[in-house]
């Protein structure tokens, strides 16, 4: 379900969301 491309994309989004944390960020961290 989680492909390398999706993982890389999530990493980029994570860095961007780091400046402005959102509820999704917390959920994504728990799933990882």
PDB file of N, CA and C in Angstrom:
ATOM      1  N   UNK A   1       0.840  -1.200   0.000  1.00  0.00           N
ATOM      2  CA  UNK A   1       0.000   0.000   0.000  1.00  0.00           C
ATOM      3  C   UNK A   1       0.881   1.258   0.000  1.00  0.00           C
ATOM      4  N   UNK A   2       1.925   1.242   0.797  1.00  0.00           N
ATOM      5  CA  UNK A   2       2.806   2.414   0.844  1.00  0.00           C
ATOM      6  C   UNK A   2       4.003   2.185  -0.078  1.00  0.00           C
ATOM      7  N   UNK A   3       4.000   2.822  -1.224  1.00  0.00           N
ATOM      8  CA  UNK A   3       5.101   2.615  -2.176  1.00  0.00           C
ATOM      9  C   UNK A   3       6.246   3.590  -1.902  1.00  0.00           C
ATOM     10  N   UNK A   4       7.364   3.329  -2.537  1.00  0.00           N
ATOM     11  CA  UNK A   4       8.533   4.206  -2.341  1.00  0.00           C
ATOM     12  C   UNK A   4       8.186   5.634  -2.746  1.00  0.00           C
ATOM     13  N   UNK A   5       7.494   5.781  -3.867  1.00  0.00           N
ATOM     14  CA  UNK A   5       7.131   7.132  -4.323  1.00  0.00           C
ATOM     15  C   UNK A   5       6.278   7.827  -3.275  1.00  0.00           C
ATOM     16  N   UNK A   6       5.294   7.113  -2.758  1.00  0.00           N
ATOM     17  CA  UNK A   6       4.411   7.703  -1.743  1.00  0.00           C
ATOM     18  C   UNK A   6       5.236   8.077  -0.515  1.00  0.00           C
ATOM     19  N   UNK A   7       6.191   7.207  -0.150  1.00  0.00           N
ATOM     20  CA  UNK A   7       7.019   7.487   1.029  1.00  0.00           C
ATOM     21  C   UNK A   7       7.840   8.761   0.809  1.00  0.00           C
ATOM     22  N   UNK A   8       8.452   8.856  -0.360  1.00  0.00           N
ATOM     23  CA  UNK A   8       9.258  10.048  -0.664  1.00  0.00           C
ATOM     24  C   UNK A   8       8.375  11.291  -0.655  1.00  0.00           C
ATOM     25  N   UNK A   9       7.180  11.157  -1.222  1.00  0.00           N
ATOM     26  CA  UNK A   9       6.273  12.310  -1.257  1.00  0.00           C
ATOM     27  C   UNK A   9       5.884  12.689   0.160  1.00  0.00           C
ATOM     28  N   UNK A  10       5.642  11.681   0.988  1.00  0.00           N
ATOM     29  CA  UNK A  10       5.256  11.959   2.378  1.00  0.00           C
ATOM     30  C   UNK A  10       6.403  12.675   3.090  1.00  0.00           C
ATOM     31  N   UNK A  11       7.624  12.261   2.816  1.00  0.00           N
ATOM     32  CA  UNK A  11       8.770  12.904   3.457  1.00  0.00           C
ATOM     33  C   UNK A  11       8.795  14.391   3.111  1.00  0.00           C
ATOM     34  N   UNK A  12       8.597  14.702   1.820  1.00  0.00           N
ATOM     35  CA  UNK A  12       8.611  16.113   1.409  1.00  0.00           C
ATOM     36  C   UNK A  12       7.484  16.868   2.101  1.00  0.00           C
ATOM     37  N   UNK A  13       6.300  16.270   2.116  1.00  0.00           N
ATOM     38  CA  UNK A  13       5.156  16.925   2.754  1.00  0.00           C
ATOM     39  C   UNK A  13       5.426  17.100   4.249  1.00  0.00           C
ATOM     40  N   UNK A  14       6.047  16.094   4.851  1.00  0.00           N
ATOM     41  CA  UNK A  14       6.336  16.174   6.284  1.00  0.00           C
ATOM     42  C   UNK A  14       7.215  17.389   6.574  1.00  0.00           C
ATOM     43  N   UNK A  15       8.242  17.587   5.742  1.00  0.00           N
ATOM     44  CA  UNK A  15       9.125  18.736   5.956  1.00  0.00           C
ATOM     45  C   UNK A  15       8.348  20.039   5.814  1.00  0.00           C
ATOM     46  N   UNK A  16       7.453  20.092   4.829  1.00  0.00           N
ATOM     47  CA  UNK A  16       6.667  21.308   4.608  1.00  0.00           C
ATOM     48  C   UNK A  16       5.696  21.527   5.761  1.00  0.00           C
ATOM     49  N   UNK A  17       5.066  20.437   6.223  1.00  0.00           N
ATOM     50  CA  UNK A  17       4.097  20.571   7.314  1.00  0.00           C
ATOM     51  C   UNK A  17       4.812  20.871   8.625  1.00  0.00           C
ATOM     52  N   UNK A  18       6.085  20.553   8.682  1.00  0.00           N
ATOM     53  CA  UNK A  18       6.828  20.791   9.922  1.00  0.00           C
ATOM     54  C   UNK A  18       6.685  22.263  10.324  1.00  0.00           C
ATOM     55  N   UNK A  19       6.719  23.162   9.352  1.00  0.00           N
ATOM     56  CA  UNK A  19       6.570  24.594   9.674  1.00  0.00           C
ATOM     57  C   UNK A  19       5.174  24.858  10.239  1.00  0.00           C
ATOM     58  N   UNK A  20       4.170  24.194   9.662  1.00  0.00           N
ATOM     59  CA  UNK A  20       2.793  24.395  10.142  1.00  0.00           C
ATOM     60  C   UNK A  20       2.152  23.035  10.400  1.00  0.00           C
ATOM     61  N   UNK A  21       2.386  22.443  11.556  1.00  0.00           N
ATOM     62  CA  UNK A  21       1.849  21.125  11.899  1.00  0.00           C
ATOM     63  C   UNK A  21       0.331  21.092  11.783  1.00  0.00           C
ATOM     64  N   UNK A  22      -0.191  19.970  11.260  1.00  0.00           N
ATOM     65  CA  UNK A  22      -1.640  19.833  11.095  1.00  0.00           C
ATOM     66  C   UNK A  22      -2.087  18.484  11.659  1.00  0.00           C
ATOM     67  N   UNK A  23      -3.353  18.310  11.912  1.00  0.00           N
ATOM     68  CA  UNK A  23      -3.877  17.037  12.453  1.00  0.00           C
ATOM     69  C   UNK A  23      -3.422  15.859  11.599  1.00  0.00           C
ATOM     70  N   UNK A  24      -3.377  16.049  10.281  1.00  0.00           N
ATOM     71  CA  UNK A  24      -2.952  14.962   9.394  1.00  0.00           C
ATOM     72  C   UNK A  24      -1.512  14.561   9.710  1.00  0.00           C
ATOM     73  N   UNK A  25      -0.686  15.530  10.000  1.00  0.00           N
ATOM     74  CA  UNK A  25       0.722  15.235  10.285  1.00  0.00           C
ATOM     75  C   UNK A  25       0.824  14.259  11.450  1.00  0.00           C
ATOM     76  N   UNK A  26       0.061  14.506  12.492  1.00  0.00           N
ATOM     77  CA  UNK A  26       0.117  13.616  13.666  1.00  0.00           C
ATOM     78  C   UNK A  26      -0.345  12.214  13.290  1.00  0.00           C
ATOM     79  N   UNK A  27      -1.425  12.117  12.528  1.00  0.00           N
ATOM     80  CA  UNK A  27      -1.937  10.799  12.121  1.00  0.00           C
ATOM     81  C   UNK A  27      -0.904  10.076  11.267  1.00  0.00           C
ATOM     82  N   UNK A  28      -0.283  10.797  10.349  1.00  0.00           N
ATOM     83  CA  UNK A  28       0.715  10.182   9.476  1.00  0.00           C
ATOM     84  C   UNK A  28       1.877   9.655  10.308  1.00  0.00           C
ATOM     85  N   UNK A  29       2.298  10.422  11.297  1.00  0.00           N
ATOM     86  CA  UNK A  29       3.414   9.979  12.138  1.00  0.00           C
ATOM     87  C   UNK A  29       3.043   8.701  12.879  1.00  0.00           C
ATOM     88  N   UNK A  30       1.813   8.610  13.346  1.00  0.00           N
ATOM     89  CA  UNK A  30       1.391   7.403  14.074  1.00  0.00           C
ATOM     90  C   UNK A  30       1.363   6.205  13.139  1.00  0.00           C
ATOM     91  N   UNK A  31       0.887   6.402  11.910  1.00  0.00           N
ATOM     92  CA  UNK A  31       0.805   5.297  10.948  1.00  0.00           C
ATOM     93  C   UNK A  31       2.195   4.829  10.551  1.00  0.00           C
ATOM     94  N   UNK A  32       3.127   5.757  10.402  1.00  0.00           N
ATOM     95  CA  UNK A  32       4.471   5.383   9.939  1.00  0.00           C
ATOM     96  C   UNK A  32       5.083   4.376  10.882  1.00  0.00           C
TER      97      UNK A  32
END
